[in-house]
Tab-separated table of N, CA and C in Angstrom:
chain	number	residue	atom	x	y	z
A	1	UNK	N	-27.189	29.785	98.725
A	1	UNK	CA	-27.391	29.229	97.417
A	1	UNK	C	-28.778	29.521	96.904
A	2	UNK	N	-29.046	29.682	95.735
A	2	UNK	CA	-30.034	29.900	94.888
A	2	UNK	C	-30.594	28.424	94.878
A	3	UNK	N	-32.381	28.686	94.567
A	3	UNK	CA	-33.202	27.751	94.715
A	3	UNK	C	-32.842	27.184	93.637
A	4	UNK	N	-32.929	25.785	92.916
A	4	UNK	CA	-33.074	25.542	91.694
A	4	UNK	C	-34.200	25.565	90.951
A	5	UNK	N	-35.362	25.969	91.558
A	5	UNK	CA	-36.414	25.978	90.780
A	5	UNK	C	-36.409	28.079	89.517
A	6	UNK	N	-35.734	28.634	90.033
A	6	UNK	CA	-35.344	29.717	89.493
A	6	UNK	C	-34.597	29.468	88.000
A	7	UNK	N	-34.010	28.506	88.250
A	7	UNK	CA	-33.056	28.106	86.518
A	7	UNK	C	-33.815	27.438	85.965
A	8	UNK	N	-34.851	26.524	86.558
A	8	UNK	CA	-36.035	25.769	85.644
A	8	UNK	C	-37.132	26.272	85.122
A	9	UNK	N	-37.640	27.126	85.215
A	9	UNK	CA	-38.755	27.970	84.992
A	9	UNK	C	-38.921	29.421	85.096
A	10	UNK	N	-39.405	30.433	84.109
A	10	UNK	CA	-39.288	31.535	83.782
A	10	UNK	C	-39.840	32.127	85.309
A	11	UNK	N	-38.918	33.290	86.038
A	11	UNK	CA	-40.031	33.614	87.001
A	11	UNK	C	-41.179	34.143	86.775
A	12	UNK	N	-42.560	33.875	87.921
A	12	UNK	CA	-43.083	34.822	87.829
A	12	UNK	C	-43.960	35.821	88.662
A	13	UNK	N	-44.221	36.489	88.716
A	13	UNK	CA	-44.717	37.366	89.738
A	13	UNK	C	-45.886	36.741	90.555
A	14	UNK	N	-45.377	37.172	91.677
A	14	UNK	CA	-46.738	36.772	92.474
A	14	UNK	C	-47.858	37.088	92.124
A	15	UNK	N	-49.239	36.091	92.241
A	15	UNK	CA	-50.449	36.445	92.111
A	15	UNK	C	-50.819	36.758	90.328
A	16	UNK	N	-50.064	36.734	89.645
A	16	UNK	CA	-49.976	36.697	88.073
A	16	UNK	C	-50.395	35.081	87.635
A	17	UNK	N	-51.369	35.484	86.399
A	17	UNK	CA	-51.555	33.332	86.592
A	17	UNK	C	-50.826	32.907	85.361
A	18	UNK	N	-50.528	32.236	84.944
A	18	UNK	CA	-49.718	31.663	83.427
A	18	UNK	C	-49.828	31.867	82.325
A	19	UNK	N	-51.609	31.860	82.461
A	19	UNK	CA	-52.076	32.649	81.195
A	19	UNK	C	-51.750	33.795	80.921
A	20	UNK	N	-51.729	34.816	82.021
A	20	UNK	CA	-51.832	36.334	81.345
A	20	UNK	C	-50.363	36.159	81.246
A	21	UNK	N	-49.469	35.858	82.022
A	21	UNK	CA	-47.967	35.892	81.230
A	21	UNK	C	-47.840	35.377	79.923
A	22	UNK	N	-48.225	33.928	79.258
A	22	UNK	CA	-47.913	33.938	78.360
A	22	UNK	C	-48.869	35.054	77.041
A	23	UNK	N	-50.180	35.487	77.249
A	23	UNK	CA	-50.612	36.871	76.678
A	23	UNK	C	-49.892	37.817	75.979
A	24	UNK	N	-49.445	38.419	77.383
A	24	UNK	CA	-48.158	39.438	77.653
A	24	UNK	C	-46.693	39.174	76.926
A	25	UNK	N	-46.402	37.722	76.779
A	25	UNK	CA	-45.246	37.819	75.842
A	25	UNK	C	-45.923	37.758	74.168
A	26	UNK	N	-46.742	37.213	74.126
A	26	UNK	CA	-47.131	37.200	72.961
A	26	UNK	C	-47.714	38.472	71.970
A	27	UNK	N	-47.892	39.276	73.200
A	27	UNK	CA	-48.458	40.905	72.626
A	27	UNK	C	-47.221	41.553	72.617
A	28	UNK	N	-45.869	41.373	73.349
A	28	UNK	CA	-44.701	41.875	72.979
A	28	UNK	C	-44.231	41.042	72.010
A	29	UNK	N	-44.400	40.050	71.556
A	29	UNK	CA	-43.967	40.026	70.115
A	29	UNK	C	-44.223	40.239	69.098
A	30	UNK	N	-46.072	40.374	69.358
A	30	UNK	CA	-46.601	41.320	68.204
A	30	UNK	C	-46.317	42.581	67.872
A	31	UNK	N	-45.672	43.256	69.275
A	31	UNK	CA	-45.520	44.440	69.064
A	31	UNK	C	-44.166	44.561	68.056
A	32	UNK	N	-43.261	44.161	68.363
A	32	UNK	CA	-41.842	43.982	67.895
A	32	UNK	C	-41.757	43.781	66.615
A	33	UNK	N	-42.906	42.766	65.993
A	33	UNK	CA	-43.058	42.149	64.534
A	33	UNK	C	-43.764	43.707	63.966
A	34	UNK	N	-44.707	44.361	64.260
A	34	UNK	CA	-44.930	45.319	63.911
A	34	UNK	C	-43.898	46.564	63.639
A	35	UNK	N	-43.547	46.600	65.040
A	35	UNK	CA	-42.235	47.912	64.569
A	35	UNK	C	-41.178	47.201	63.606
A	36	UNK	N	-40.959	46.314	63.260
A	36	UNK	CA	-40.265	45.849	62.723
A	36	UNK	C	-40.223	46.209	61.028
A	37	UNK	N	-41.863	45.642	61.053
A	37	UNK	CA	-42.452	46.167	59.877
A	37	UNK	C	-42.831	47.387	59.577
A	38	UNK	N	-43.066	48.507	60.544
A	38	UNK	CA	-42.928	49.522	60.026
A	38	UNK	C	-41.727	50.130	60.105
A	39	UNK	N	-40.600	49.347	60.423
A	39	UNK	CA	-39.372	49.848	59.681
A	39	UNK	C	-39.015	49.873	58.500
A	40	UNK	N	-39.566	48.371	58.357
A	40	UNK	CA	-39.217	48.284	56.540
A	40	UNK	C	-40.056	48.805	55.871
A	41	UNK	N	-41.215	49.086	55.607
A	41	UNK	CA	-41.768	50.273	55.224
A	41	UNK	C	-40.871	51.553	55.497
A	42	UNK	N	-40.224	52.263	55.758
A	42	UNK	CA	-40.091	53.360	56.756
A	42	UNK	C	-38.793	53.234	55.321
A	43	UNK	N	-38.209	51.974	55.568
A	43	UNK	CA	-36.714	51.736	54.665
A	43	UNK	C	-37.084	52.546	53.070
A	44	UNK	N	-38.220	50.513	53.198
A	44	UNK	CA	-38.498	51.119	51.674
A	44	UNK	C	-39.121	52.391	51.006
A	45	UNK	N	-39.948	53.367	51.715
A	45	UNK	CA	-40.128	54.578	51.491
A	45	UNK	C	-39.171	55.591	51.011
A	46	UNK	N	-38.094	55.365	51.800
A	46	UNK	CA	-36.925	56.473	51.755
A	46	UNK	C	-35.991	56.183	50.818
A	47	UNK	N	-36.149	54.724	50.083
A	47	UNK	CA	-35.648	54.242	49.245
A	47	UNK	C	-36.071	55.058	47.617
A	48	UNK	N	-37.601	54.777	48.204
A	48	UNK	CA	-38.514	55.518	46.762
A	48	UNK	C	-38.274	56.699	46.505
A	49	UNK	N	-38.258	57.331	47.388
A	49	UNK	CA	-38.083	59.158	47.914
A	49	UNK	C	-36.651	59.088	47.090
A	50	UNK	N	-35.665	58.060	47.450
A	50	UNK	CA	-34.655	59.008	47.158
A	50	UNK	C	-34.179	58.303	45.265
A	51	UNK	N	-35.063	57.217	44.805
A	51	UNK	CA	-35.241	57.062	43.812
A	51	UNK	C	-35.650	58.281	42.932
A	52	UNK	N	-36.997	58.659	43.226
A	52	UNK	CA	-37.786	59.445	42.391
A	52	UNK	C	-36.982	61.074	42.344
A	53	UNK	N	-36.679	60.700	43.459
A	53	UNK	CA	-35.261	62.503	43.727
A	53	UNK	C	-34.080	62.493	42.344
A	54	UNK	N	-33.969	60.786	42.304
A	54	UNK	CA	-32.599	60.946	41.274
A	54	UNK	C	-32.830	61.349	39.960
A	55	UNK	N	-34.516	60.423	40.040
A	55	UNK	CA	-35.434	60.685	38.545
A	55	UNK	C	-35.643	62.180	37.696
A	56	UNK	N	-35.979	62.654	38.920
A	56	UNK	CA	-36.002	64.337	38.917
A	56	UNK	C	-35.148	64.931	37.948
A	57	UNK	N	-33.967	64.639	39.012
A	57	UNK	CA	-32.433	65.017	38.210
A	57	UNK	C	-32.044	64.959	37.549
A	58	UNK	N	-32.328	63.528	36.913
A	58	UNK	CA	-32.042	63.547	35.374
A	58	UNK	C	-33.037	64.027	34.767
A	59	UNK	N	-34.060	64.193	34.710
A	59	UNK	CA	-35.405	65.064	34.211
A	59	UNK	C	-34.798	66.512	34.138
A	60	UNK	N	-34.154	67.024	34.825
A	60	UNK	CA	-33.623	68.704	34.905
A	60	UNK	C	-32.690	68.559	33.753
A	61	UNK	N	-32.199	67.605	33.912
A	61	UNK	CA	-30.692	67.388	32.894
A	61	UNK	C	-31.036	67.100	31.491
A	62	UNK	N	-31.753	66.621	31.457
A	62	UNK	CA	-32.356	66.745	29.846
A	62	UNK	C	-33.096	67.782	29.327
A	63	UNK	N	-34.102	68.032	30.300
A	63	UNK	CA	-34.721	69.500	29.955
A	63	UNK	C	-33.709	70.816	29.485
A	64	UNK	N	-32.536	70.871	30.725
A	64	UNK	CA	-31.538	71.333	30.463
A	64	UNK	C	-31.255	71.960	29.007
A	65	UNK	N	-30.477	70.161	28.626
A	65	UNK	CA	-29.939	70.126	27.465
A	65	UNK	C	-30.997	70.436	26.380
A	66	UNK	N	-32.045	70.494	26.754
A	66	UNK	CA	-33.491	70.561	25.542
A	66	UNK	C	-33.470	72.014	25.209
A	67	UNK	N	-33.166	72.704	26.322
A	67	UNK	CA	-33.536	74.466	26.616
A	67	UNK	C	-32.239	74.833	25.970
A	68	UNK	N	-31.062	74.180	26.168
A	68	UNK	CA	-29.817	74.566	25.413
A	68	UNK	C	-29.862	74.639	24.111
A	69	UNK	N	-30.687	73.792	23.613
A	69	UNK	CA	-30.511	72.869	22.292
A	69	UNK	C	-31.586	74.578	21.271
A	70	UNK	N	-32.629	74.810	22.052
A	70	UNK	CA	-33.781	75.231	21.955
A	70	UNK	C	-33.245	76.645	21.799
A	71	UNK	N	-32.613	76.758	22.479
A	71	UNK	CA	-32.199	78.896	22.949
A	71	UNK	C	-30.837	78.728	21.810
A	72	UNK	N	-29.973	78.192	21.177
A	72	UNK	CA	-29.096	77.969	20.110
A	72	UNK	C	-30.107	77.993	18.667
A	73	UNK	N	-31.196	77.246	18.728
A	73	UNK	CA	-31.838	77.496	17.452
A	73	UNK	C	-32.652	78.460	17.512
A	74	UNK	N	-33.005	79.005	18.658
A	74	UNK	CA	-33.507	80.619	18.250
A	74	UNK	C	-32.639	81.934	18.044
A	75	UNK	N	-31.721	81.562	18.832
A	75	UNK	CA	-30.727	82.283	18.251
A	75	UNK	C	-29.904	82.238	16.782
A	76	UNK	N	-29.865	81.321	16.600
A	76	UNK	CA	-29.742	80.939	14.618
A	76	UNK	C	-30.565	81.652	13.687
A	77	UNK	N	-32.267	81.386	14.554
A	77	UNK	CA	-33.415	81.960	13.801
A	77	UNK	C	-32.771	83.206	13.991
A	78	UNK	N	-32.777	84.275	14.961
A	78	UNK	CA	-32.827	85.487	14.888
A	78	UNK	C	-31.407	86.174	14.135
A	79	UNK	N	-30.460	85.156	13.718
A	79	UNK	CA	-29.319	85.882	13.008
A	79	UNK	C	-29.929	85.390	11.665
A	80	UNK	N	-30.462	84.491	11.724
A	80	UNK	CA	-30.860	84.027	9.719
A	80	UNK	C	-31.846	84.882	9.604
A	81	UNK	N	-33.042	85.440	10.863
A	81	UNK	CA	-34.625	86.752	10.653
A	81	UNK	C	-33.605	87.978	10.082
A	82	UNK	N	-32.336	88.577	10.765
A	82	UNK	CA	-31.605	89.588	10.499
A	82	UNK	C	-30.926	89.821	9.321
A	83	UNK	N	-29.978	89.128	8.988
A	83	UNK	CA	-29.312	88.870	8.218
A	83	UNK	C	-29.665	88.445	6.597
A	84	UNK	N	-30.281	87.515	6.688
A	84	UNK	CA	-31.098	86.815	5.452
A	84	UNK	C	-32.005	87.682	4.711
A	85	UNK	N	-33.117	88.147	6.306
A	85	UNK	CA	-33.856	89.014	5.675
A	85	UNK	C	-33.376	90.414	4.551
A	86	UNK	N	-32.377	90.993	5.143
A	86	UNK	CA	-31.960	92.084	4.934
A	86	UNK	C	-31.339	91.823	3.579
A	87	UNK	N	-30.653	90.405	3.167
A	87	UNK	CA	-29.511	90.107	1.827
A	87	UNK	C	-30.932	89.209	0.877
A	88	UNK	N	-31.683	88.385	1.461
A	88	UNK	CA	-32.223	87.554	0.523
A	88	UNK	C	-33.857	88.590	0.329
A	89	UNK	N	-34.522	88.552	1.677
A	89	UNK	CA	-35.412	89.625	0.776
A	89	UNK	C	-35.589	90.620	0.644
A	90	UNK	N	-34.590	91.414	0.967
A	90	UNK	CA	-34.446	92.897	0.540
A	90	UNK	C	-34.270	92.608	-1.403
A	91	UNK	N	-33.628	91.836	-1.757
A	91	UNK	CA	-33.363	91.699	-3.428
A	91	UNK	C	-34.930	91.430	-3.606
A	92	UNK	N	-35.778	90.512	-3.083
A	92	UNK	CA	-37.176	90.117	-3.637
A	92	UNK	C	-37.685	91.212	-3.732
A	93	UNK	N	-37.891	92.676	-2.294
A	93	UNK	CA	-38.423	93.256	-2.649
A	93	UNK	C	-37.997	94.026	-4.062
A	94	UNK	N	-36.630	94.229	-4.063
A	94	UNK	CA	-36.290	95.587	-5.068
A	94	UNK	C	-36.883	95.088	-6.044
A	95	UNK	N	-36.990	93.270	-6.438
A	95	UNK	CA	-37.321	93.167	-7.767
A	95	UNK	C	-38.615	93.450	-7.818
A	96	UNK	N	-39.282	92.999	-6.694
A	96	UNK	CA	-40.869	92.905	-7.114
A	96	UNK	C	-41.504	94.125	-7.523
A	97	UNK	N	-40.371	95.355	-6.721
A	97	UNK	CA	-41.275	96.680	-6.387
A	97	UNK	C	-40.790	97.071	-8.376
A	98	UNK	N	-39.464	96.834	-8.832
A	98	UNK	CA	-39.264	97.446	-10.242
A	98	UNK	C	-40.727	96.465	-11.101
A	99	UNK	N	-40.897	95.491	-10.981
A	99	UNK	CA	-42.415	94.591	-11.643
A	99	UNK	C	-43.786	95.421	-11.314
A	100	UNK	N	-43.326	95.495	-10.342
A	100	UNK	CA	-44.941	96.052	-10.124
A	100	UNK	C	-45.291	97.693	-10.533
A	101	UNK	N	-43.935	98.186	-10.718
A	101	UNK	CA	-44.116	99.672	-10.954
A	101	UNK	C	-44.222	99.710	-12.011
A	102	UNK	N	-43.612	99.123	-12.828
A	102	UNK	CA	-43.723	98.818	-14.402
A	102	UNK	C	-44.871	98.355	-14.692
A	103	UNK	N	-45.618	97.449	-14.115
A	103	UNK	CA	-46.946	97.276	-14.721
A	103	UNK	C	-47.760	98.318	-13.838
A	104	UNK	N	-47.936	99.008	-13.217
A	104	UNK	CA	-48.974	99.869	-12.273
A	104	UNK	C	-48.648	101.022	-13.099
A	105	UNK	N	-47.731	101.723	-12.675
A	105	UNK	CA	-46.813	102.987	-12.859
A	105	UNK	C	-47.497	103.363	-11.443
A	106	UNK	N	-47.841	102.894	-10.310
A	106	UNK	CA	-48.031	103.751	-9.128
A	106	UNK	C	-46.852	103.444	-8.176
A	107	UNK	N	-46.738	104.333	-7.664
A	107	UNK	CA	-45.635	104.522	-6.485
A	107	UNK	C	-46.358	103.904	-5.048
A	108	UNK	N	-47.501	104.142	-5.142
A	108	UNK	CA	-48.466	104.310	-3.564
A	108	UNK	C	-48.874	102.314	-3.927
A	109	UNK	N	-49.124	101.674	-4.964
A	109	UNK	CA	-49.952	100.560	-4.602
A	109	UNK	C	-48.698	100.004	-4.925
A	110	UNK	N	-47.320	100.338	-5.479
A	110	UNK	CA	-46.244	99.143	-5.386
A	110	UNK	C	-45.457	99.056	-3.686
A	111	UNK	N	-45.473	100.627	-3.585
A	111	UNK	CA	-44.905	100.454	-1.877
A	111	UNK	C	-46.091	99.665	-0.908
A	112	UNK	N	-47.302	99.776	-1.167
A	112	UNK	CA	-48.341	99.068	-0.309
A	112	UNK	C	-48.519	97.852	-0.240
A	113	UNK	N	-48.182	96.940	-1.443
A	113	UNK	CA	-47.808	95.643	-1.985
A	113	UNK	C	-46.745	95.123	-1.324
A	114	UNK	N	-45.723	95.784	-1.410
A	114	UNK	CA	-44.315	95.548	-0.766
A	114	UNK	C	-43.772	95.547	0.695
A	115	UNK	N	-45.110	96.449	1.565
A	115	UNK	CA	-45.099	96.530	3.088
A	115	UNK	C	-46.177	95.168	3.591
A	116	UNK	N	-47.237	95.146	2.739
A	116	UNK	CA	-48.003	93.642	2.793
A	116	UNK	C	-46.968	92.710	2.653
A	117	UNK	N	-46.412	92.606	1.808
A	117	UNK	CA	-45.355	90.857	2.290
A	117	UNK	C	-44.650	91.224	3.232
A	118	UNK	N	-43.690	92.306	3.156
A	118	UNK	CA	-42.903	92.557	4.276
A	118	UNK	C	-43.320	92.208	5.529
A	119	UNK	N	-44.711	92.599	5.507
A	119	UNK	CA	-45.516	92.173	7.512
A	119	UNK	C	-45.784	90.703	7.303
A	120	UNK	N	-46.281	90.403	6.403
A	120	UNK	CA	-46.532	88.723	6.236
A	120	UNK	C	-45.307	87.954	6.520
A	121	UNK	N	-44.110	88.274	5.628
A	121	UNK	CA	-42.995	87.395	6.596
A	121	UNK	C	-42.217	87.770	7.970
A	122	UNK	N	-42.462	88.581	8.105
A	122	UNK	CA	-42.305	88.767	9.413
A	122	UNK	C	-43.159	88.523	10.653
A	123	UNK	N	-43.883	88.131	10.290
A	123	UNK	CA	-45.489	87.635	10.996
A	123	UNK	C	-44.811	85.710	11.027
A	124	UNK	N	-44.508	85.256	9.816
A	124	UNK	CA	-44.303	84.305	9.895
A	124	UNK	C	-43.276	83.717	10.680
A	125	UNK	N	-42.117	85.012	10.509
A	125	UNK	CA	-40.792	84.398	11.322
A	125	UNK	C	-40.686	84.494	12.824
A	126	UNK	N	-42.101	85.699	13.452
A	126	UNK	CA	-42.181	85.831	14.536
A	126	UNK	C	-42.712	84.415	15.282
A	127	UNK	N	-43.617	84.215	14.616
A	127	UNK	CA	-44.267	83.051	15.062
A	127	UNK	C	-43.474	81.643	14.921
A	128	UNK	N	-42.981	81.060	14.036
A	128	UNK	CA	-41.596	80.296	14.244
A	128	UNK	C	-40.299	80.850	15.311
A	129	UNK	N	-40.621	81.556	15.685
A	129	UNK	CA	-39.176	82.072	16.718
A	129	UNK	C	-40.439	81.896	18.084
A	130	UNK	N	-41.478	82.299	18.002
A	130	UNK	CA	-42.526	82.016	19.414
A	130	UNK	C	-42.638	80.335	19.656
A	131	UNK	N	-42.579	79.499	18.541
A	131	UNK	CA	-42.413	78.205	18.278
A	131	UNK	C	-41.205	77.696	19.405
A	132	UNK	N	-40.584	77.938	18.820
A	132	UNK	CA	-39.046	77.477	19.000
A	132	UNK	C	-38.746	77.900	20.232
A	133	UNK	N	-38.909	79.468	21.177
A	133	UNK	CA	-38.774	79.823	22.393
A	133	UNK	C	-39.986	78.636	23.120
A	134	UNK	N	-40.904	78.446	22.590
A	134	UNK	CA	-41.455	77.510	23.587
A	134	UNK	C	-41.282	76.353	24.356
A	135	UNK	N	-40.653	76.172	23.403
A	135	UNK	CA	-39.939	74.365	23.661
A	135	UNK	C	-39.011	74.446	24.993
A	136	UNK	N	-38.611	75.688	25.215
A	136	UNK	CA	-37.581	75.925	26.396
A	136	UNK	C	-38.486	76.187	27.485
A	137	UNK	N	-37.871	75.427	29.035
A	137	UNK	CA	-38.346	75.415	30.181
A	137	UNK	C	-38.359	74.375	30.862
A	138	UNK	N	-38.640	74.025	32.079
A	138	UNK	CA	-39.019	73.044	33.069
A	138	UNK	C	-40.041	72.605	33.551
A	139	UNK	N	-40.849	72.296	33.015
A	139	UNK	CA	-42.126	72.159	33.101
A	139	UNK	C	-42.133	70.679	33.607
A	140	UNK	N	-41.604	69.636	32.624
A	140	UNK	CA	-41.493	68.082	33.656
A	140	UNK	C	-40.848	68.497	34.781
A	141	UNK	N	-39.853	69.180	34.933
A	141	UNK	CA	-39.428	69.050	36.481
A	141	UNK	C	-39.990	69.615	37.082
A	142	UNK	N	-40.419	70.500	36.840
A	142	UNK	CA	-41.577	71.365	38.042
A	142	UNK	C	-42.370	70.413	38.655
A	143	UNK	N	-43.125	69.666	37.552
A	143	UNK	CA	-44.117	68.706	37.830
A	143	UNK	C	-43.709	67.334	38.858
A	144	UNK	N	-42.587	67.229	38.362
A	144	UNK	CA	-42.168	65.803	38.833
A	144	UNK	C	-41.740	66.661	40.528
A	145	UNK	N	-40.935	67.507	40.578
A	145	UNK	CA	-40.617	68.220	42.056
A	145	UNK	C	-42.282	68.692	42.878
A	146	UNK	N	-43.182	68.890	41.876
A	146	UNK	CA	-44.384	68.812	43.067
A	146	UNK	C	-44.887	67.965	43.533
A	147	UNK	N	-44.824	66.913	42.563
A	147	UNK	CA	-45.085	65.526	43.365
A	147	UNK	C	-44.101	65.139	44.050
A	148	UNK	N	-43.054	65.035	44.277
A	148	UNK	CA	-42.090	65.003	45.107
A	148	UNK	C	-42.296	65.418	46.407
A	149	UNK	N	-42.474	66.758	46.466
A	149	UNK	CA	-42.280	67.564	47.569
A	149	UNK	C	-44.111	68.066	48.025
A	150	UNK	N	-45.217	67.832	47.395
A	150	UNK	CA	-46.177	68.072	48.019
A	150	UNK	C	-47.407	67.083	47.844
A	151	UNK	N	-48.159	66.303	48.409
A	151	UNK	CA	-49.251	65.548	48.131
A	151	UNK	C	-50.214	66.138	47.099
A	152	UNK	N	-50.344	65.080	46.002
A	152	UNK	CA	-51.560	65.774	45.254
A	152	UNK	C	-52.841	65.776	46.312
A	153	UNK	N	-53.298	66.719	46.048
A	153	UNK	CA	-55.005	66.917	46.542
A	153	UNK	C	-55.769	66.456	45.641
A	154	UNK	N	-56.782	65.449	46.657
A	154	UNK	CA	-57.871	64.728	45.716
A	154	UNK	C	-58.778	65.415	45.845
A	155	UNK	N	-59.585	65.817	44.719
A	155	UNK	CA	-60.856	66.511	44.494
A	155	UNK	C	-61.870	66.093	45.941
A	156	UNK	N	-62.767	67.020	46.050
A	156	UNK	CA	-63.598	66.874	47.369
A	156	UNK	C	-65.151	67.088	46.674
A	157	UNK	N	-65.684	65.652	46.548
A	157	UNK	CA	-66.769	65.075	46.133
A	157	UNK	C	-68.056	66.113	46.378
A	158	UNK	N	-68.222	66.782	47.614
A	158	UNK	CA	-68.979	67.079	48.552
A	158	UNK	C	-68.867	68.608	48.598
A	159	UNK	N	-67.436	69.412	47.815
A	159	UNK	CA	-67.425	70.687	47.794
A	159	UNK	C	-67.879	71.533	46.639
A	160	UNK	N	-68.646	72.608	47.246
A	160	UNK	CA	-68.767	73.102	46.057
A	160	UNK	C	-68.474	73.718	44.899
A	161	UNK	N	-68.479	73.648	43.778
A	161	UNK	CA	-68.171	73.617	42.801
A	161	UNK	C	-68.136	74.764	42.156
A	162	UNK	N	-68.736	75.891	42.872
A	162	UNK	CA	-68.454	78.081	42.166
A	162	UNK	C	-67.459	78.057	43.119
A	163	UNK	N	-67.197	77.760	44.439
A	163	UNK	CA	-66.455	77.797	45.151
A	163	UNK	C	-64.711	78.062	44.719
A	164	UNK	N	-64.194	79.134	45.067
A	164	UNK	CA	-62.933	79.394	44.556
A	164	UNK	C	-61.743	78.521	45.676
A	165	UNK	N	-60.312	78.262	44.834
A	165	UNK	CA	-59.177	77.823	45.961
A	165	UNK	C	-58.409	78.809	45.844
């Protein structure tokens, strides 16, 4: 038969004194409360991670639809630059060039008149079509996927400053 003093009291090792046992449980429960807590950290991290992942996504998805929206109205522009140009100011020029020949009688300063606007609106429509292609791209998501996927680097107080990265 078993002693009964074994069911009454925790064993404990020979030559061990009470104190350092109870120590010893108390540093294993600190330990335990710790991993514990850096589980939930560990949780809530992967929680954020996979928050800011979804954020992303819809960030692509609008950009998306922005770049869709964006590459349809430049393409509009470039059938209304083609088209328009050719029906609406091809008539401006013919008229302007019969006005201006009639009051000049020159051939050389009404065609020179008439290639000056010609580059002027076309200067203009280039640059509204450079407009409009701009707006297209990923630029929030790029941004939002580098923070995602790489630590910003904090400036280094102490480095120097001609110094190239």
């Amino acid at each position: 038969m078993q002693p009964s003093e074994s069911s009454e009291a925790p064993a404990q090792r020979p030559g061990q004194p009470e104190s350092t046992q109870a120590a010893l449980t108390k540093s294993a429960e600190q330990a335990l409360d710790q991993l514990a807590e850096i589980a939930a950290l560990g949780n809530s991290v992967r929680q954020a991670y996979a928050s800011q992942l979804k954020l992303t996504g819809q960030i692509a998805t609008a950009e998306w639809q922005l770049t869709g929206r964006s590459l349809t109205i430049a393409a509009a522009l470039v059938v209304c630059f083609g088209a328009g140009m050719i029906l609406l100011w091809g008539s401006v020029l013919l008229l302007l060039g019969y006005l201006l020949f009639q009051l000049t009688s020159s051939v050389v300063i009404t065609a020179t008149a008439l290639l000056l606007l010609q580059f002027a609106l076309l200067l203009w429509c280039w640059r509204s079509l450079a407009y409009v292609l701009s707006q297209a791209g990923f630029s929030n998501t790029l941004r939002q996927l580098q923070l995602l996927l790489f630590r910003p680097q904090k400036e280094d107080t102490n480095a120097d400053p001609t110094a190239t990265h």
